[in-house]
Amino acid sequence: MKVLFVSLGNICRSPLAAGILRNKLNERNYDAEIESAGFEPYHIGLEVEQRTISIAEKHGINIEKHGMRLFSTEDFDTYDRIYVMDQKNYRDAIDMARNEEDKKKVDFVMNAIEPGVNKIVPDPFYGTSSDFEKVFIKLDEACELIAESIIQEEQNKA
Ligand code: 4NP
């Protein structure tokens, strides 16, 4: 199973979501490829935002990342699921989809909790550390259900 989280800058929400899900699957001794990407080129190659690293560390999660990378059309071939944070990410991803199969891979990460409701994970970049904490809580809840669904899906395949 390969999962890609996508946000605008790929330095706050998406690397945090990837770290949270990787951690949850590791705890369950489950191996999956979990990565993240973004749409804005401003931060290409840069490390994850320090406030994101701090909030993850506070919750015992180490975010290892090589640096920001852009979402690409090939990601539709590589990944089974592509989770976005907000409507802009959703539109940007859908605009790059080549066919219905690509489009079906894209969903709002918060739909893991409330399917079809399309709730967003707000951008914390210009916010406070409390905004980063709120983002962490939302992503942690969603990733708990995503981890369960991945394991369920793999068990069904076996
Ligand atoms: P994201 O990070 O949550 O990974 O999309 C961001 C980085 C920069 C900005 C927004 C989000 N920005 O507005 O510059």
PDB file of N, CA, C and O in Angstrom, residues 55-109:
ATOM      1  N   ILE A  55       5.992  20.120  16.850  1.00  0.00           N
ATOM      2  CA  ILE A  55       4.714  19.548  17.282  1.00  0.00           C
ATOM      3  C   ILE A  55       4.759  18.029  17.152  1.00  0.00           C
ATOM      4  O   ILE A  55       4.222  17.307  17.996  1.00  0.00           O
ATOM      5  N   ALA A  56       5.435  17.540  16.117  1.00  0.00           N
ATOM      6  CA  ALA A  56       5.558  16.087  15.942  1.00  0.00           C
ATOM      7  C   ALA A  56       6.388  15.508  17.083  1.00  0.00           C
ATOM      8  O   ALA A  56       5.997  14.513  17.707  1.00  0.00           O
ATOM      9  N   GLU A  57       7.511  16.160  17.385  1.00  0.00           N
ATOM     10  CA  GLU A  57       8.394  15.678  18.463  1.00  0.00           C
ATOM     11  C   GLU A  57       7.683  15.643  19.798  1.00  0.00           C
ATOM     12  O   GLU A  57       7.846  14.711  20.576  1.00  0.00           O
ATOM     13  N   LYS A  58       6.858  16.656  20.034  1.00  0.00           N
ATOM     14  CA  LYS A  58       6.094  16.732  21.289  1.00  0.00           C
ATOM     15  C   LYS A  58       5.220  15.491  21.450  1.00  0.00           C
ATOM     16  O   LYS A  58       4.935  15.056  22.560  1.00  0.00           O
ATOM     17  N   HIS A  59       4.784  14.931  20.315  1.00  0.00           N
ATOM     18  CA  HIS A  59       3.934  13.733  20.351  1.00  0.00           C
ATOM     19  C   HIS A  59       4.736  12.461  20.041  1.00  0.00           C
ATOM     20  O   HIS A  59       4.162  11.439  19.661  1.00  0.00           O
ATOM     21  N   GLY A  60       6.042  12.561  20.164  1.00  0.00           N
ATOM     22  CA  GLY A  60       6.889  11.369  20.024  1.00  0.00           C
ATOM     23  C   GLY A  60       7.103  10.903  18.599  1.00  0.00           C
ATOM     24  O   GLY A  60       7.418   9.733  18.359  1.00  0.00           O
ATOM     25  N   ILE A  61       6.930  11.823  17.647  1.00  0.00           N
ATOM     26  CA  ILE A  61       7.096  11.435  16.247  1.00  0.00           C
ATOM     27  C   ILE A  61       8.257  12.196  15.619  1.00  0.00           C
ATOM     28  O   ILE A  61       8.345  13.424  15.709  1.00  0.00           O
ATOM     29  N   ASN A  62       9.134  11.440  15.013  1.00  0.00           N
ATOM     30  CA  ASN A  62      10.281  12.039  14.359  1.00  0.00           C
ATOM     31  C   ASN A  62       9.972  12.173  12.864  1.00  0.00           C
ATOM     32  O   ASN A  62       9.699  11.191  12.201  1.00  0.00           O
ATOM     33  N   ILE A  63       9.994  13.403  12.369  1.00  0.00           N
ATOM     34  CA  ILE A  63       9.707  13.585  10.941  1.00  0.00           C
ATOM     35  C   ILE A  63      11.005  13.606  10.164  1.00  0.00           C
ATOM     36  O   ILE A  63      11.776  14.558  10.226  1.00  0.00           O
ATOM     37  N   GLU A  64      11.234  12.549   9.446  1.00  0.00           N
ATOM     38  CA  GLU A  64      12.431  12.505   8.608  1.00  0.00           C
ATOM     39  C   GLU A  64      11.994  12.831   7.197  1.00  0.00           C
ATOM     40  O   GLU A  64      11.118  12.197   6.647  1.00  0.00           O
ATOM     41  N   LYS A  65      12.631  13.793   6.648  1.00  0.00           N
ATOM     42  CA  LYS A  65      12.216  14.178   5.305  1.00  0.00           C
ATOM     43  C   LYS A  65      13.402  14.704   4.528  1.00  0.00           C
ATOM     44  O   LYS A  65      14.234  15.403   5.071  1.00  0.00           O
ATOM     45  N   HIS A  66      13.472  14.373   3.232  1.00  0.00           N
ATOM     46  CA  HIS A  66      14.593  14.819   2.409  1.00  0.00           C
ATOM     47  C   HIS A  66      14.407  16.259   1.971  1.00  0.00           C
ATOM     48  O   HIS A  66      15.347  16.920   1.593  1.00  0.00           O
ATOM     49  N   GLY A  67      13.182  16.726   1.968  1.00  0.00           N
ATOM     50  CA  GLY A  67      12.939  18.086   1.519  1.00  0.00           C
ATOM     51  C   GLY A  67      11.687  18.151   0.690  1.00  0.00           C
ATOM     52  O   GLY A  67      11.218  17.158   0.149  1.00  0.00           O
ATOM     53  N   MET A  68      11.171  19.380   0.584  1.00  0.00           N
ATOM     54  CA  MET A  68       9.907  19.581  -0.119  1.00  0.00           C
ATOM     55  C   MET A  68      10.018  19.104  -1.562  1.00  0.00           C
ATOM     56  O   MET A  68      11.008  19.353  -2.232  1.00  0.00           O
ATOM     57  N   ARG A  69       8.971  18.437  -2.027  1.00  0.00           N
ATOM     58  CA  ARG A  69       8.914  18.129  -3.465  1.00  0.00           C
ATOM     59  C   ARG A  69       7.526  18.420  -4.009  1.00  0.00           C
ATOM     60  O   ARG A  69       6.538  18.413  -3.273  1.00  0.00           O
ATOM     61  N   LEU A  70       7.477  18.685  -5.308  1.00  0.00           N
ATOM     62  CA  LEU A  70       6.204  18.991  -5.949  1.00  0.00           C
ATOM     63  C   LEU A  70       5.438  17.714  -6.271  1.00  0.00           C
ATOM     64  O   LEU A  70       6.037  16.679  -6.573  1.00  0.00           O
ATOM     65  N   PHE A  71       4.119  17.813  -6.233  1.00  0.00           N
ATOM     66  CA  PHE A  71       3.245  16.734  -6.696  1.00  0.00           C
ATOM     67  C   PHE A  71       3.406  16.624  -8.209  1.00  0.00           C
ATOM     68  O   PHE A  71       3.551  17.632  -8.895  1.00  0.00           O
ATOM     69  N   SER A  72       3.413  15.393  -8.719  1.00  0.00           N
ATOM     70  CA  SER A  72       3.543  15.232 -10.175  1.00  0.00           C
ATOM     71  C   SER A  72       2.525  14.216 -10.684  1.00  0.00           C
ATOM     72  O   SER A  72       1.994  13.419  -9.909  1.00  0.00           O
ATOM     73  N   THR A  73       2.291  14.246 -11.989  1.00  0.00           N
ATOM     74  CA  THR A  73       1.309  13.341 -12.598  1.00  0.00           C
ATOM     75  C   THR A  73       1.671  11.884 -12.328  1.00  0.00           C
ATOM     76  O   THR A  73       0.787  11.047 -12.137  1.00  0.00           O
ATOM     77  N   GLU A  74       2.977  11.587 -12.290  1.00  0.00           N
ATOM     78  CA  GLU A  74       3.413  10.199 -12.053  1.00  0.00           C
ATOM     79  C   GLU A  74       2.978   9.690 -10.679  1.00  0.00           C
ATOM     80  O   GLU A  74       2.912   8.478 -10.461  1.00  0.00           O
ATOM     81  N   ASP A  75       2.698  10.632  -9.759  1.00  0.00           N
ATOM     82  CA  ASP A  75       2.243  10.200  -8.428  1.00  0.00           C
ATOM     83  C   ASP A  75       0.937   9.408  -8.517  1.00  0.00           C
ATOM     84  O   ASP A  75       0.673   8.563  -7.670  1.00  0.00           O
ATOM     85  N   PHE A  76       0.149   9.667  -9.559  1.00  0.00           N
ATOM     86  CA  PHE A  76      -1.088   8.884  -9.737  1.00  0.00           C
ATOM     87  C   PHE A  76      -0.762   7.427 -10.053  1.00  0.00           C
ATOM     88  O   PHE A  76      -1.539   6.533  -9.736  1.00  0.00           O
ATOM     89  N   ASP A  77       0.382   7.189 -10.705  1.00  0.00           N
ATOM     90  CA  ASP A  77       0.786   5.811 -11.016  1.00  0.00           C
ATOM     91  C   ASP A  77       1.384   5.125  -9.787  1.00  0.00           C
ATOM     92  O   ASP A  77       1.217   3.933  -9.581  1.00  0.00           O
ATOM     93  N   THR A  78       2.124   5.896  -8.997  1.00  0.00           N
ATOM     94  CA  THR A  78       2.872   5.316  -7.866  1.00  0.00           C
ATOM     95  C   THR A  78       1.980   5.012  -6.667  1.00  0.00           C
ATOM     96  O   THR A  78       2.162   3.983  -6.014  1.00  0.00           O
ATOM     97  N   TYR A  79       1.028   5.917  -6.374  1.00  0.00           N
ATOM     98  CA  TYR A  79       0.305   5.810  -5.105  1.00  0.00           C
ATOM     99  C   TYR A  79      -1.104   5.231  -5.262  1.00  0.00           C
ATOM    100  O   TYR A  79      -1.765   5.438  -6.270  1.00  0.00           O
ATOM    101  N   ASP A  80      -1.522   4.506  -4.215  1.00  0.00           N
ATOM    102  CA  ASP A  80      -2.865   3.918  -4.187  1.00  0.00           C
ATOM    103  C   ASP A  80      -3.889   4.927  -3.689  1.00  0.00           C
ATOM    104  O   ASP A  80      -5.044   4.914  -4.101  1.00  0.00           O
ATOM    105  N   ARG A  81      -3.442   5.745  -2.739  1.00  0.00           N
ATOM    106  CA  ARG A  81      -4.351   6.759  -2.175  1.00  0.00           C
ATOM    107  C   ARG A  81      -3.616   8.092  -2.107  1.00  0.00           C
ATOM    108  O   ARG A  81      -2.443   8.125  -1.705  1.00  0.00           O
ATOM    109  N   ILE A  82      -4.315   9.167  -2.446  1.00  0.00           N
ATOM    110  CA  ILE A  82      -3.737  10.514  -2.392  1.00  0.00           C
ATOM    111  C   ILE A  82      -4.670  11.373  -1.535  1.00  0.00           C
ATOM    112  O   ILE A  82      -5.822  11.618  -1.916  1.00  0.00           O
ATOM    113  N   TYR A  83      -4.168  11.772  -0.368  1.00  0.00           N
ATOM    114  CA  TYR A  83      -5.010  12.541   0.562  1.00  0.00           C
ATOM    115  C   TYR A  83      -4.628  14.013   0.536  1.00  0.00           C
ATOM    116  O   TYR A  83      -3.461  14.362   0.725  1.00  0.00           O
ATOM    117  N   VAL A  84      -5.643  14.876   0.345  1.00  0.00           N
ATOM    118  CA  VAL A  84      -5.410  16.320   0.331  1.00  0.00           C
ATOM    119  C   VAL A  84      -5.966  16.952   1.604  1.00  0.00           C
ATOM    120  O   VAL A  84      -6.755  16.338   2.322  1.00  0.00           O
ATOM    121  N   MET A  85      -5.538  18.212   1.854  1.00  0.00           N
ATOM    122  CA  MET A  85      -5.901  18.903   3.093  1.00  0.00           C
ATOM    123  C   MET A  85      -7.102  19.829   2.931  1.00  0.00           C
ATOM    124  O   MET A  85      -7.872  20.005   3.861  1.00  0.00           O
ATOM    125  N   ASP A  86      -7.202  20.469   1.757  1.00  0.00           N
ATOM    126  CA  ASP A  86      -8.278  21.459   1.572  1.00  0.00           C
ATOM    127  C   ASP A  86      -8.758  21.493   0.112  1.00  0.00           C
ATOM    128  O   ASP A  86      -8.228  20.759  -0.734  1.00  0.00           O
ATOM    129  N   GLN A  87      -9.720  22.377  -0.138  1.00  0.00           N
ATOM    130  CA  GLN A  87     -10.338  22.420  -1.474  1.00  0.00           C
ATOM    131  C   GLN A  87      -9.340  22.797  -2.559  1.00  0.00           C
ATOM    132  O   GLN A  87      -9.427  22.300  -3.678  1.00  0.00           O
ATOM    133  N   LYS A  88      -8.406  23.693  -2.208  1.00  0.00           N
ATOM    134  CA  LYS A  88      -7.432  24.119  -3.232  1.00  0.00           C
ATOM    135  C   LYS A  88      -6.554  22.926  -3.643  1.00  0.00           C
ATOM    136  O   LYS A  88      -6.340  22.693  -4.831  1.00  0.00           O
ATOM    137  N   ASN A  89      -6.071  22.175  -2.644  1.00  0.00           N
ATOM    138  CA  ASN A  89      -5.262  20.984  -2.970  1.00  0.00           C
ATOM    139  C   ASN A  89      -6.081  20.013  -3.806  1.00  0.00           C
ATOM    140  O   ASN A  89      -5.565  19.380  -4.725  1.00  0.00           O
ATOM    141  N   TYR A  90      -7.373  19.887  -3.446  1.00  0.00           N
ATOM    142  CA  TYR A  90      -8.243  18.939  -4.152  1.00  0.00           C
ATOM    143  C   TYR A  90      -8.356  19.343  -5.621  1.00  0.00           C
ATOM    144  O   TYR A  90      -8.144  18.536  -6.521  1.00  0.00           O
ATOM    145  N   ARG A  91      -8.652  20.625  -5.840  1.00  0.00           N
ATOM    146  CA  ARG A  91      -8.792  21.117  -7.231  1.00  0.00           C
ATOM    147  C   ARG A  91      -7.489  20.947  -8.000  1.00  0.00           C
ATOM    148  O   ARG A  91      -7.476  20.498  -9.142  1.00  0.00           O
ATOM    149  N   ASP A  92      -6.366  21.293  -7.354  1.00  0.00           N
ATOM    150  CA  ASP A  92      -5.063  21.195  -8.023  1.00  0.00           C
ATOM    151  C   ASP A  92      -4.760  19.750  -8.411  1.00  0.00           C
ATOM    152  O   ASP A  92      -4.248  19.484  -9.500  1.00  0.00           O
ATOM    153  N   ALA A  93      -5.074  18.814  -7.524  1.00  0.00           N
ATOM    154  CA  ALA A  93      -4.794  17.396  -7.815  1.00  0.00           C
ATOM    155  C   ALA A  93      -5.722  16.893  -8.922  1.00  0.00           C
ATOM    156  O   ALA A  93      -5.268  16.242  -9.871  1.00  0.00           O
ATOM    157  N   ILE A  94      -7.014  17.232  -8.801  1.00  0.00           N
ATOM    158  CA  ILE A  94      -7.993  16.765  -9.797  1.00  0.00           C
ATOM    159  C   ILE A  94      -7.665  17.342 -11.185  1.00  0.00           C
ATOM    160  O   ILE A  94      -7.808  16.659 -12.199  1.00  0.00           O
ATOM    161  N   ASP A  95      -7.176  18.592 -11.209  1.00  0.00           N
ATOM    162  CA  ASP A  95      -6.804  19.213 -12.488  1.00  0.00           C
ATOM    163  C   ASP A  95      -5.676  18.448 -13.179  1.00  0.00           C
ATOM    164  O   ASP A  95      -5.543  18.491 -14.397  1.00  0.00           O
ATOM    165  N   MET A  96      -4.838  17.772 -12.397  1.00  0.00           N
ATOM    166  CA  MET A  96      -3.708  17.033 -12.981  1.00  0.00           C
ATOM    167  C   MET A  96      -4.062  15.583 -13.311  1.00  0.00           C
ATOM    168  O   MET A  96      -3.267  14.886 -13.955  1.00  0.00           O
ATOM    169  N   ALA A  97      -5.242  15.140 -12.852  1.00  0.00           N
ATOM    170  CA  ALA A  97      -5.651  13.752 -13.110  1.00  0.00           C
ATOM    171  C   ALA A  97      -5.873  13.538 -14.600  1.00  0.00           C
ATOM    172  O   ALA A  97      -6.360  14.436 -15.293  1.00  0.00           O
ATOM    173  N   ARG A  98      -5.479  12.353 -15.098  1.00  0.00           N
ATOM    174  CA  ARG A  98      -5.600  12.065 -16.538  1.00  0.00           C
ATOM    175  C   ARG A  98      -6.896  11.349 -16.867  1.00  0.00           C
ATOM    176  O   ARG A  98      -7.341  11.310 -18.003  1.00  0.00           O
ATOM    177  N   ASN A  99      -7.472  10.706 -15.847  1.00  0.00           N
ATOM    178  CA  ASN A  99      -8.674   9.901 -16.094  1.00  0.00           C
ATOM    179  C   ASN A  99      -9.432   9.688 -14.778  1.00  0.00           C
ATOM    180  O   ASN A  99      -9.001  10.142 -13.715  1.00  0.00           O
ATOM    181  N   GLU A 100     -10.531   8.970 -14.869  1.00  0.00           N
ATOM    182  CA  GLU A 100     -11.367   8.740 -13.678  1.00  0.00           C
ATOM    183  C   GLU A 100     -10.634   7.928 -12.618  1.00  0.00           C
ATOM    184  O   GLU A 100     -10.814   8.145 -11.415  1.00  0.00           O
ATOM    185  N   GLU A 101      -9.790   7.003 -13.069  1.00  0.00           N
ATOM    186  CA  GLU A 101      -9.049   6.159 -12.126  1.00  0.00           C
ATOM    187  C   GLU A 101      -8.130   7.024 -11.254  1.00  0.00           C
ATOM    188  O   GLU A 101      -8.042   6.838 -10.038  1.00  0.00           O
ATOM    189  N   ASP A 102      -7.464   8.009 -11.895  1.00  0.00           N
ATOM    190  CA  ASP A 102      -6.611   8.940 -11.144  1.00  0.00           C
ATOM    191  C   ASP A 102      -7.462   9.716 -10.138  1.00  0.00           C
ATOM    192  O   ASP A 102      -7.108   9.850  -8.967  1.00  0.00           O
ATOM    193  N   LYS A 103      -8.604  10.235 -10.614  1.00  0.00           N
ATOM    194  CA  LYS A 103      -9.458  11.079  -9.760  1.00  0.00           C
ATOM    195  C   LYS A 103      -9.937  10.315  -8.535  1.00  0.00           C
ATOM    196  O   LYS A 103     -10.047  10.869  -7.442  1.00  0.00           O
ATOM    197  N   LYS A 104     -10.231   9.014  -8.743  1.00  0.00           N
ATOM    198  CA  LYS A 104     -10.767   8.203  -7.630  1.00  0.00           C
ATOM    199  C   LYS A 104      -9.767   8.039  -6.493  1.00  0.00           C
ATOM    200  O   LYS A 104     -10.144   7.741  -5.367  1.00  0.00           O
ATOM    201  N   LYS A 105      -8.482   8.228  -6.802  1.00  0.00           N
ATOM    202  CA  LYS A 105      -7.449   8.072  -5.759  1.00  0.00           C
ATOM    203  C   LYS A 105      -7.400   9.262  -4.813  1.00  0.00           C
ATOM    204  O   LYS A 105      -6.841   9.174  -3.729  1.00  0.00           O
ATOM    205  N   VAL A 106      -7.974  10.400  -5.239  1.00  0.00           N
ATOM    206  CA  VAL A 106      -7.850  11.646  -4.463  1.00  0.00           C
ATOM    207  C   VAL A 106      -9.023  11.795  -3.502  1.00  0.00           C
ATOM    208  O   VAL A 106     -10.183  11.675  -3.906  1.00  0.00           O
ATOM    209  N   ASP A 107      -8.708  12.082  -2.248  1.00  0.00           N
ATOM    210  CA  ASP A 107      -9.783  12.351  -1.285  1.00  0.00           C
ATOM    211  C   ASP A 107      -9.269  13.301  -0.207  1.00  0.00           C
ATOM    212  O   ASP A 107      -8.057  13.420   0.012  1.00  0.00           O
ATOM    213  N   PHE A 108     -10.193  13.961   0.467  1.00  0.00           N
ATOM    214  CA  PHE A 108      -9.845  14.814   1.604  1.00  0.00           C
ATOM    215  C   PHE A 108      -9.442  13.917   2.762  1.00  0.00           C
ATOM    216  O   PHE A 108     -10.162  12.961   3.071  1.00  0.00           O
ATOM    217  N   VAL A 109      -8.347  14.244   3.427  1.00  0.00           N
ATOM    218  CA  VAL A 109      -7.881  13.388   4.527  1.00  0.00           C
ATOM    219  C   VAL A 109      -8.947  13.289   5.622  1.00  0.00           C
ATOM    220  O   VAL A 109      -9.145  12.221   6.220  1.00  0.00           O
TER     221      VAL A 109
END
